[in-house]
Coordinates of C-alpha atoms and ligand atoms in Angstrom, one line a residue:
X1 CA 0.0 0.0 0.0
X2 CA 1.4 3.4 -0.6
X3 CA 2.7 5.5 2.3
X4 CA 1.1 8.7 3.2
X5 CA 2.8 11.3 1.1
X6 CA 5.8 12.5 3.5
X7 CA 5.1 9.9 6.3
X8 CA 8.6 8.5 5.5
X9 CA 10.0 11.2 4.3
X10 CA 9.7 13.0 7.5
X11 CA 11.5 10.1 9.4
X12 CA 14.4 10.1 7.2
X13 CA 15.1 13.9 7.6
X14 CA 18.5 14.0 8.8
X15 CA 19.7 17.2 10.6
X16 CA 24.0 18.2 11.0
X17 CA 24.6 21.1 13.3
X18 CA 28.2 22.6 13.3
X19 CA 28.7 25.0 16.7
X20 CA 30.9 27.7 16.9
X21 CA 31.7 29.7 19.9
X22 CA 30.5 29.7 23.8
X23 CA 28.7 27.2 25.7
X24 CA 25.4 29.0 25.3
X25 CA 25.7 28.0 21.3
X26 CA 26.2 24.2 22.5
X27 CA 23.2 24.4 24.6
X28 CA 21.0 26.7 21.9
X29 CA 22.5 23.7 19.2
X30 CA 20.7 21.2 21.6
X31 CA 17.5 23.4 21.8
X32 CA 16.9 23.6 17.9
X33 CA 18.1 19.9 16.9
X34 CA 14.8 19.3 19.8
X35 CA 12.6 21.6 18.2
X36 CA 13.5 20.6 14.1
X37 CA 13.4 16.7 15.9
X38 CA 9.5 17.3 16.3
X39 CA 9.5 17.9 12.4
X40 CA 10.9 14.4 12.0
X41 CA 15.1 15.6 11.8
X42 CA 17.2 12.9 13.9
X43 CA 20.9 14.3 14.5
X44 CA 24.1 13.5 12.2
X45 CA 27.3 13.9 12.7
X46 CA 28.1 13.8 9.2
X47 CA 27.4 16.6 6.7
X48 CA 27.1 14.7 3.9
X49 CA 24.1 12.6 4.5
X50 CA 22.4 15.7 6.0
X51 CA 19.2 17.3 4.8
X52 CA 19.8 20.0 6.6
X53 CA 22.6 21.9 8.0
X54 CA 22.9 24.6 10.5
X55 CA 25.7 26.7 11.4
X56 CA 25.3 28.3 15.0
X57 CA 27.9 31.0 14.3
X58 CA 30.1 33.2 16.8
X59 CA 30.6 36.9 16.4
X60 CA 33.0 37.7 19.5
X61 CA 36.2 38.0 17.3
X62 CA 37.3 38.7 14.0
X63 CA 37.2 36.9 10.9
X64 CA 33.4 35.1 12.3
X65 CA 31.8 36.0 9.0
X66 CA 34.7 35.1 6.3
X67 CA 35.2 31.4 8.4
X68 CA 31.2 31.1 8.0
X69 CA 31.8 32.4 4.3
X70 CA 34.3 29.5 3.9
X71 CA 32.8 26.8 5.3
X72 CA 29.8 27.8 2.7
X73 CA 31.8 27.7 -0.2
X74 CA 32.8 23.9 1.7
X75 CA 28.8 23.0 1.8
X76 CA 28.6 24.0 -1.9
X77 CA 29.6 20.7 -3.6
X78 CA 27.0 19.0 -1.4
X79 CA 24.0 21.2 -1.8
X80 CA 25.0 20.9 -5.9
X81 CA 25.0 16.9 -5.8
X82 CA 21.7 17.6 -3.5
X83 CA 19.9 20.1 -4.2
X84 CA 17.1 19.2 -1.9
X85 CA 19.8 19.6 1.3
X86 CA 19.1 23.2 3.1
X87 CA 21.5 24.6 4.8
X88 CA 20.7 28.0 7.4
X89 CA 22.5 30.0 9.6
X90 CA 21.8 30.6 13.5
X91 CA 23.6 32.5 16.1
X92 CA 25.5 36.1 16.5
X93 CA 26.6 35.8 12.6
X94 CA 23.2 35.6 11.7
X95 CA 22.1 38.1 13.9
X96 CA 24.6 40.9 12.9
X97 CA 25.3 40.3 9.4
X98 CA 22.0 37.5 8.6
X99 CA 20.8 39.9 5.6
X100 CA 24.0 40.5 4.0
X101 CA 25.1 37.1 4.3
X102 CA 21.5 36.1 2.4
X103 CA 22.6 38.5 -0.4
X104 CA 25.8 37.2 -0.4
X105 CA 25.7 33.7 -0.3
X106 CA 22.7 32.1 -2.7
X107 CA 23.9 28.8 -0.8
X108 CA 21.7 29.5 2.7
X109 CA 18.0 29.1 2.6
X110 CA 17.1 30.7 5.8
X111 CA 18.8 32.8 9.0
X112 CA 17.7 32.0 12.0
X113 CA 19.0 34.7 15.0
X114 CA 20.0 33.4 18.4
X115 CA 16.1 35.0 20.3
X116 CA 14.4 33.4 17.1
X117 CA 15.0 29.8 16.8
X118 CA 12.0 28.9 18.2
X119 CA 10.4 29.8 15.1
X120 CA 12.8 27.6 12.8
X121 CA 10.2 24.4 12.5
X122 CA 7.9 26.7 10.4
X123 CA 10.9 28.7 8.8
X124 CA 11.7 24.4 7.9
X125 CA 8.6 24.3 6.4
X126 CA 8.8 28.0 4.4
X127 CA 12.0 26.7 3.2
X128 CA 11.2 23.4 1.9
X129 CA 8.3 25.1 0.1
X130 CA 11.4 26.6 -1.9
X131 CA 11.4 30.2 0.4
X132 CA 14.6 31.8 1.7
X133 CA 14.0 33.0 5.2
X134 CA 15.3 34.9 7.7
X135 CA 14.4 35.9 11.6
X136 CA 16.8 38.3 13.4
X137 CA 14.1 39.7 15.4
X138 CA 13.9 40.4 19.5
X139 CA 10.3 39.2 19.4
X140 CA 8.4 40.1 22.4
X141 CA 7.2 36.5 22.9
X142 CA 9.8 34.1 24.9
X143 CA 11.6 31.4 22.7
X144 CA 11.8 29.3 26.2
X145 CA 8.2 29.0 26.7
X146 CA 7.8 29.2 22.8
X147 CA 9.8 25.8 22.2
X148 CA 7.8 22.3 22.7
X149 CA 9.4 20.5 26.2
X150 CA 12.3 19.2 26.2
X151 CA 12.2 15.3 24.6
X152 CA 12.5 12.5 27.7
X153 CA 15.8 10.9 25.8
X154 CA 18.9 9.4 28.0
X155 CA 21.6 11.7 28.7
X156 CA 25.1 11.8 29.7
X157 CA 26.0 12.8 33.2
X158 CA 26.5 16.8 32.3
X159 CA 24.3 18.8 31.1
X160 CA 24.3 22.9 30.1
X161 CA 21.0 25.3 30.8
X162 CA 20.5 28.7 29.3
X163 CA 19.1 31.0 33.0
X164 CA 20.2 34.7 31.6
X165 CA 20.8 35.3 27.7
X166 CA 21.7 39.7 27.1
X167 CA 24.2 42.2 28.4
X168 CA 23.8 45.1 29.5
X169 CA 27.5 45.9 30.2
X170 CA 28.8 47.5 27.4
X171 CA 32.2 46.9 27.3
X172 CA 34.3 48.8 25.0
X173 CA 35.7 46.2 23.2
X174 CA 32.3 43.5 22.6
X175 CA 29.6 42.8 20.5
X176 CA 27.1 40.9 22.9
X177 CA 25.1 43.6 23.3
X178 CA 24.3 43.8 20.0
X179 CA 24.2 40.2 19.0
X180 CA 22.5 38.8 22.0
X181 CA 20.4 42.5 23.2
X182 CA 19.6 43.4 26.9
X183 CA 19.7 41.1 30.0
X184 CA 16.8 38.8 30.5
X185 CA 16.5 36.4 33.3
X186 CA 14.2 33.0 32.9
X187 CA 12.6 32.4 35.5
X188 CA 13.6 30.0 38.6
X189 CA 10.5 28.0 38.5
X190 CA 11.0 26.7 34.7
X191 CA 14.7 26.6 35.2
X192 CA 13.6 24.1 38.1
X193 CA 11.5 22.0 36.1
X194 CA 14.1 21.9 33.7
X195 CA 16.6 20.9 36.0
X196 CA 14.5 17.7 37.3
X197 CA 13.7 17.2 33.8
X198 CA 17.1 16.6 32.8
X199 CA 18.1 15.0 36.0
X200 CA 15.0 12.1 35.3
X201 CA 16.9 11.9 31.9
X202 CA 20.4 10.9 33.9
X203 CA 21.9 14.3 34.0
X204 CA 24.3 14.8 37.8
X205 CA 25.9 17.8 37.3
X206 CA 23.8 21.4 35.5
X207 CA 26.6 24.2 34.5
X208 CA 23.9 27.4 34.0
X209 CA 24.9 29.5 31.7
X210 CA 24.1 33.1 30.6
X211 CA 26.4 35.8 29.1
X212 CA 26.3 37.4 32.3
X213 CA 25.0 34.3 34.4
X214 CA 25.2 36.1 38.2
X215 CA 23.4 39.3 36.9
X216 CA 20.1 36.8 36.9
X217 CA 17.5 38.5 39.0
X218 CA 14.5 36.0 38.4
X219 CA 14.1 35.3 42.4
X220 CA 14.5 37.3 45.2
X221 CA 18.7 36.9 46.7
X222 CA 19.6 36.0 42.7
X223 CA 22.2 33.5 41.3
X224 CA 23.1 32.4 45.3
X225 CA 19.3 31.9 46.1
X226 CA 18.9 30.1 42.8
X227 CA 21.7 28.1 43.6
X228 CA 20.8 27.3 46.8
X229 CA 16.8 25.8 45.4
X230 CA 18.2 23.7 42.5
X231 CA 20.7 22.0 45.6
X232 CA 17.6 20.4 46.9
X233 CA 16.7 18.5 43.8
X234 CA 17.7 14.8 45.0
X235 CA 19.7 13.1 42.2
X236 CA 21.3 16.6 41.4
X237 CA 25.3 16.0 42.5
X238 CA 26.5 19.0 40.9
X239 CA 26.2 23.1 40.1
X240 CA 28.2 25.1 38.3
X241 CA 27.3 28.5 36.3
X242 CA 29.9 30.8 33.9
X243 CA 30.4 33.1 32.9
X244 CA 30.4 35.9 35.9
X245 CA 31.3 39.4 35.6
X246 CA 33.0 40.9 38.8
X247 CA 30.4 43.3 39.3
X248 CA 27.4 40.9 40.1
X249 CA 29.4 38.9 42.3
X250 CA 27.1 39.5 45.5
X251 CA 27.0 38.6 49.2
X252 CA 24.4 35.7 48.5
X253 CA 26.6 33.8 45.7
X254 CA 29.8 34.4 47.2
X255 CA 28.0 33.0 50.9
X256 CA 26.8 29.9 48.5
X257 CA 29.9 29.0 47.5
X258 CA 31.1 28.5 50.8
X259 CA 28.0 26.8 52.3
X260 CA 26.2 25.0 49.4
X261 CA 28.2 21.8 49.2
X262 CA 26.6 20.7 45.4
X263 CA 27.9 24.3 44.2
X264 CA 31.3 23.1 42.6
X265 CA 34.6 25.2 43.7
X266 CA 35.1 26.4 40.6
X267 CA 35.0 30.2 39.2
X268 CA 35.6 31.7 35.7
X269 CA 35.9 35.5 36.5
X270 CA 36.8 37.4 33.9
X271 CA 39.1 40.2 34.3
X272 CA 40.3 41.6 30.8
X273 CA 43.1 43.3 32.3
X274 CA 45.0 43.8 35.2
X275 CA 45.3 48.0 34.3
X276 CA 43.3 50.6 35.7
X277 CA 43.7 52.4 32.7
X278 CA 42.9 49.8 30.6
X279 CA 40.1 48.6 32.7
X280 CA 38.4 52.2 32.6
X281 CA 38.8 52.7 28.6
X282 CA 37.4 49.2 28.5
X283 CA 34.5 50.4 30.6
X284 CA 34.9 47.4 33.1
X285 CA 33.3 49.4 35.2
X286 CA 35.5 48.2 38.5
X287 CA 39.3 48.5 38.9
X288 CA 42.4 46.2 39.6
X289 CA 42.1 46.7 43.1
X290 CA 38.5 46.1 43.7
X291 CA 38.6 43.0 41.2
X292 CA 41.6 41.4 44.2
X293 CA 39.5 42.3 47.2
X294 CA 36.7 40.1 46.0
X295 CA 38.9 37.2 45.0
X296 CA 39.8 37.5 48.5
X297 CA 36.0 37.7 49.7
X298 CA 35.6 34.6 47.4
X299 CA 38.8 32.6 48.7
X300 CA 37.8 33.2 52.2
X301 CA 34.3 32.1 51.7
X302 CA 36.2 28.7 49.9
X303 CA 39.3 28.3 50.3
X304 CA 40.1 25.3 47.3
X305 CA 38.1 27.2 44.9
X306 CA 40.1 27.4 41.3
X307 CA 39.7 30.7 39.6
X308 CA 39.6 31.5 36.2
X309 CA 39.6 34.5 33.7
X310 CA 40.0 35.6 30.3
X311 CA 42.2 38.2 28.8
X312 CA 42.3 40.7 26.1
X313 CA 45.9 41.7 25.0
X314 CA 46.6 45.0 22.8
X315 CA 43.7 46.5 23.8
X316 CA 43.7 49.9 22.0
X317 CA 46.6 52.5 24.4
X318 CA 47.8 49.6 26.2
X319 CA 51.3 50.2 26.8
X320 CA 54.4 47.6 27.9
X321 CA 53.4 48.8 31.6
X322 CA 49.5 47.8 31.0
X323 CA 50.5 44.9 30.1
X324 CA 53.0 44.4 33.1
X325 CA 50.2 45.1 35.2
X326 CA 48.1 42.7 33.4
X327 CA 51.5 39.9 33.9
X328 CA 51.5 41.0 37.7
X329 CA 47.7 40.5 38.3
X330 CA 47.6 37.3 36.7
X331 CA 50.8 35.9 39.2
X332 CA 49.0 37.3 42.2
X333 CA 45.6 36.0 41.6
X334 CA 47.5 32.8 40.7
X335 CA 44.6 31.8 38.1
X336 CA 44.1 27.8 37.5
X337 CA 43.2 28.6 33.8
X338 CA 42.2 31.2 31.4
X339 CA 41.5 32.4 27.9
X340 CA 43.7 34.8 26.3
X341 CA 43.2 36.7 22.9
X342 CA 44.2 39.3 21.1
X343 CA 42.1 42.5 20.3
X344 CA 40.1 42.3 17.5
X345 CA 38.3 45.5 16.7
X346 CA 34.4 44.2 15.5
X347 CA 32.3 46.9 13.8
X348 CA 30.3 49.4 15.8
X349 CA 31.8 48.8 19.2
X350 CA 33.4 51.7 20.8
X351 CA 36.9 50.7 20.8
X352 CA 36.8 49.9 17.3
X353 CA 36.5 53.5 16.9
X354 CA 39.7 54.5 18.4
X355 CA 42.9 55.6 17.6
X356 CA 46.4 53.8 19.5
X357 CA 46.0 50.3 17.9
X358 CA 48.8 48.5 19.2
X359 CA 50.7 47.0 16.3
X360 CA 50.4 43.0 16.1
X361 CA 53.9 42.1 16.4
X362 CA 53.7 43.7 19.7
X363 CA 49.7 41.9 20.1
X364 CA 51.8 38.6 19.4
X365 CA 54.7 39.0 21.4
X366 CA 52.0 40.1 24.6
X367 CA 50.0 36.9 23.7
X368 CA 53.2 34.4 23.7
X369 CA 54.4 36.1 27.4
X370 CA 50.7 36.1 28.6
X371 CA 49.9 32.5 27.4
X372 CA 53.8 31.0 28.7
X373 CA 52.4 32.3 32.6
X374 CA 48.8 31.1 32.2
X375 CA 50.4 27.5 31.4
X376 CA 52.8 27.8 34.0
X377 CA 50.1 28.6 36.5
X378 CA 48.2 26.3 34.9
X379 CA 50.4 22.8 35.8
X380 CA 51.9 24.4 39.4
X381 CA 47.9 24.2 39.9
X382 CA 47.3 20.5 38.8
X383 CA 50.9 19.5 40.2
X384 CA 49.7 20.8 43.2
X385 CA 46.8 18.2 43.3
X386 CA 49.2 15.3 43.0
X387 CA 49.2 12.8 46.5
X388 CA 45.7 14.2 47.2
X389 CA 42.2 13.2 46.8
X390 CA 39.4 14.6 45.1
X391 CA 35.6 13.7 43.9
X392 CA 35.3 13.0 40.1
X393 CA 32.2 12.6 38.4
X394 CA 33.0 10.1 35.7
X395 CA 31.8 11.0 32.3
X396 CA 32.8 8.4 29.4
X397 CA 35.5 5.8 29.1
X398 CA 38.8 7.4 28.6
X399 CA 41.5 6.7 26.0
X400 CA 42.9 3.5 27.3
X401 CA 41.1 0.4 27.9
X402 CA 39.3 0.0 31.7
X403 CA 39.9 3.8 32.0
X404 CA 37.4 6.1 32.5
X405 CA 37.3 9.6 32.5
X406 CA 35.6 12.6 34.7
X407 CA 35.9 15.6 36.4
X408 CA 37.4 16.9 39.8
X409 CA 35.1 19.5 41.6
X410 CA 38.0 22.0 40.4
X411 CA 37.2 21.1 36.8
X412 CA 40.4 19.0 36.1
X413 CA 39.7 16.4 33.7
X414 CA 41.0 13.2 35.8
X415 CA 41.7 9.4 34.2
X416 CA 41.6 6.5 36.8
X417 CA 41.4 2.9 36.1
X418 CA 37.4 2.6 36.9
X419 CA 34.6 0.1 35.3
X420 CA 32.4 1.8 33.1
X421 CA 29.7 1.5 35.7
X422 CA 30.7 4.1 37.2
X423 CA 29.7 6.4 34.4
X424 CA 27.4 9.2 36.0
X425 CA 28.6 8.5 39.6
X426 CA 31.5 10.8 41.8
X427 CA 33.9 8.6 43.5
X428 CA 36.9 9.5 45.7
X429 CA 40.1 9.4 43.2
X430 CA 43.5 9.7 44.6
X431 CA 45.7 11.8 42.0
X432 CA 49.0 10.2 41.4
X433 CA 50.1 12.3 38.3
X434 CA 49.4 15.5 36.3
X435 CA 50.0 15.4 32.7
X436 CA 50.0 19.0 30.5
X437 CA 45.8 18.7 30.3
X438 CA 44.9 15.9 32.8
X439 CA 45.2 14.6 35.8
X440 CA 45.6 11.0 36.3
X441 CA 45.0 8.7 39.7
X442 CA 43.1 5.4 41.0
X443 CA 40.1 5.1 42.9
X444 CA 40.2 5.6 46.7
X445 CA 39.1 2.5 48.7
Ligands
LIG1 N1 38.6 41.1 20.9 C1 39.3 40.1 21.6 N2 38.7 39.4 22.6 C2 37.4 39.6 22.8 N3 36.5 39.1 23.7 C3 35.3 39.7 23.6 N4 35.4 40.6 22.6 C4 36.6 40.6 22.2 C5 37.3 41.4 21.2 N5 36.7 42.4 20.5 C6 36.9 38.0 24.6 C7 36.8 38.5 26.1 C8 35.6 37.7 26.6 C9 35.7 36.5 25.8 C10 34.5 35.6 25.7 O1 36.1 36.9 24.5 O2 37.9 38.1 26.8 O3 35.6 37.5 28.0
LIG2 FE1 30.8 41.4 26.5 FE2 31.4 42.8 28.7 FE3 28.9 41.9 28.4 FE4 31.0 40.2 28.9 S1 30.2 41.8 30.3 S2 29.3 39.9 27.3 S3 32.6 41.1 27.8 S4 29.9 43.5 27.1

């Protein structure tokens, strides 16, 4: 008997997704594969057997729109030996530059912006009726309570969730504000549900996310309080939230991380520079010396917490001294990690504007200096872990056989001999070696 016209076609739609960028474009990638997988897409990792492919694009630094450009002149063979595939673009590409990029590149059928992709099943359906689309709206409604629930699948052990999208900071130097608009909070009874919902699924540890996570406001006593309600959720080993800017860093979150013992010791707390002048022509909005006091406020509230930060090097005027200043800061914060780049100047932002460009040889020769300490911080922290014992939550089997893999509360990745059992669940592990990324040790008896 023939099949309803579409009834098979539907469930052999397959959907590739390639992700660019921050964690909030891995968890906005999981969001729209959910909402296209109620039009019948099931996920591939391979582009060539795709019907449709999305690029969730990152705008933060240069060259975002000529690597998208590339990789569409890469897609062009397969949409020519298919020309049924469709391929779109999501995320702060698509936001900024969606239109031009739909002049420009006859290859995309639709544009889909980072507040809008809860419209992309019927944008689907517009574009396999042979439209182009594109949404790069703020629309009023909320895409969180727009998209369908979340599908009841088995998950891994981790799991991201989207509390605060927006920033209202305006630093000089970024293009958030633009790409991603003002700051919105979700609020803490979905983010709730959403948390048991993923921990019925198998999920133990939640990192929330937002591009300002501890500016959410969507309870009374903010991030801390929020924190403190998603702790009593039984099943729930595990919190974490990034990224932070200095300036939210309140009372409540900073008492939470001393006295909530699921919120992880772990804090990415991003600093740009380690120059007042810098700071203020970056509009930071805080200085060197207020940024150290409350590192200490946070290291007295717990002590083993690892602290991260990222960097920005050759911001426009900074001089060798800045940058010293910058060196100094990092040494006496003594930072477990961080992210270091070079300026990039991105169209419309302030500092693009300006005069002083430092030169990149000198952008390069900052990077190489700043990047050499980070590292060197980087393994006297994990050295510093070897002969003692920590909690890992063990995620998937590691590289060699009867190995798993996990990670410590500090957000080491750590291998120990363990049967894959013990995917999901923290044990004690004893560390008996730090390698350049990794820590390795055996399960404590
Ligand atoms: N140039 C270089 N780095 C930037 N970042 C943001 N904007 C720029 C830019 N224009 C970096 C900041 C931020 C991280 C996510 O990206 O360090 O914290
Ligand atoms: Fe960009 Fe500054 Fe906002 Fe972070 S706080 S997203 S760096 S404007």
């Amino acid at each position: 008997m023939p099949q309803a016209p579409g009834a098979a076609m539907t469930a052999q739609k397959k959907l590739y997704i390639k992700t660019y960028g921050c964690q909030m474009n891995v968890y906005d990638s999981e969001r729209m594969a959910e909402a296209l997988g109620a039009e019948g897409y099931v996920p591939t990792d391979r582009a060539e057997e795709a019907d449709m492919i999305l690029l969730n694009t990152c705008h933060i630094r240069e060259k975002a729109s000529e690597k998208v450009y590339s990789e569409l002149g890469r897609l062009r063979p397969l949409k020519d030996a298919k020309p049924d595939l469709k391929v779109g673009i999501a995320g702060c590409v698509a936001q900024a530059e969606g239109t031009e990029i739909m002049a420009r590149a006859p290859v995309v059928d639709l544009v889909v912006g980072p507040q809008s992709y809860h419209r992309l099943p019927a944008m689907e359906r517009a574009v396999r009726g042979g439209a182009r689309a594109v949404d790069t709206d703020f629309p009023e409604e909320d895409k969180f309570t727009e998209l369908k629930a979340r599908p009841k699948a088995k998950r891994g052990p981790t799991a991201f969730l989207t509390v605060q999208e927006g920033c209202d900071k305006f630093c000089a130097f970024c293009v958030v504000p633009y790409t991603r608009g003002a700051e919105v909070s979700r609020p803490a009874d979905r983010i709730e549900a959403e948390t048991r919902g993923l921990v019925e699924q198998g999920v133990r540890e939640i990192t929330l996310l937002g591009q300002n996570v501890n500016a959410w406001h969507g309870m009374e006593g903010g991030l801390g309080a929020l924190v403190r309600r998603l702790a009593r959720i039984e099943g729930l080993a595990r919190i974490r939230y990034t990224t932070s800017h200095p300036n939210d860093m309140d009372d409540a979150l900073i008492a939470a991380h001393g006295e909530e013992a699921k919120l992880m010791p772990y804090l990415h707390l991003p600093v740009q520079s380690g120059s007042d002048r810098i700071l203020k022509a970056m509009n930071r909005k805080h200085g060197r010396d207020a940024y150290l006091a409350l590192v200490e406020r946070i290291r007295a509230a717990r002590p083993d917490i690892l602290l991260t930060s990222d960097f920005i090097v050759g911001f426009p005027g900074e001089t060798e001294s800045d940058f010293e200043d910058t060196l100094d800061l990092v040494r006496q914060v003594r930072y477990g990690a961080s992210f270091s780049f070079k300026y990039s100047p991105r169209p419309g932002t302030p500092a693009a504007e300006r005069g002083a460009q430092v030169p990149a040889e000198v952008m390069d020769e900052r990077l190489q200096r700043l990047q050499a300490l980070i590292t060197e911080l980087q393994r006297e922290a994990q050295e510093a872990m070897v002969g003692r014992e920590v909690e890992v939550l063990f995620e998937k089997p590691g590289r060699l056989p009867g190995q798993m893999v996990g990670k410590s509360g500090q957000l080491h990745a750590v291998h120990a001999d363990a049967p894959e059992s013990l995917r999901g669940e923290v044990r004690r592990v004893r560390i008996t070696a730090s390698g350049p990324n990794s820590l390795a040790g055996t399960l404590a008896a």
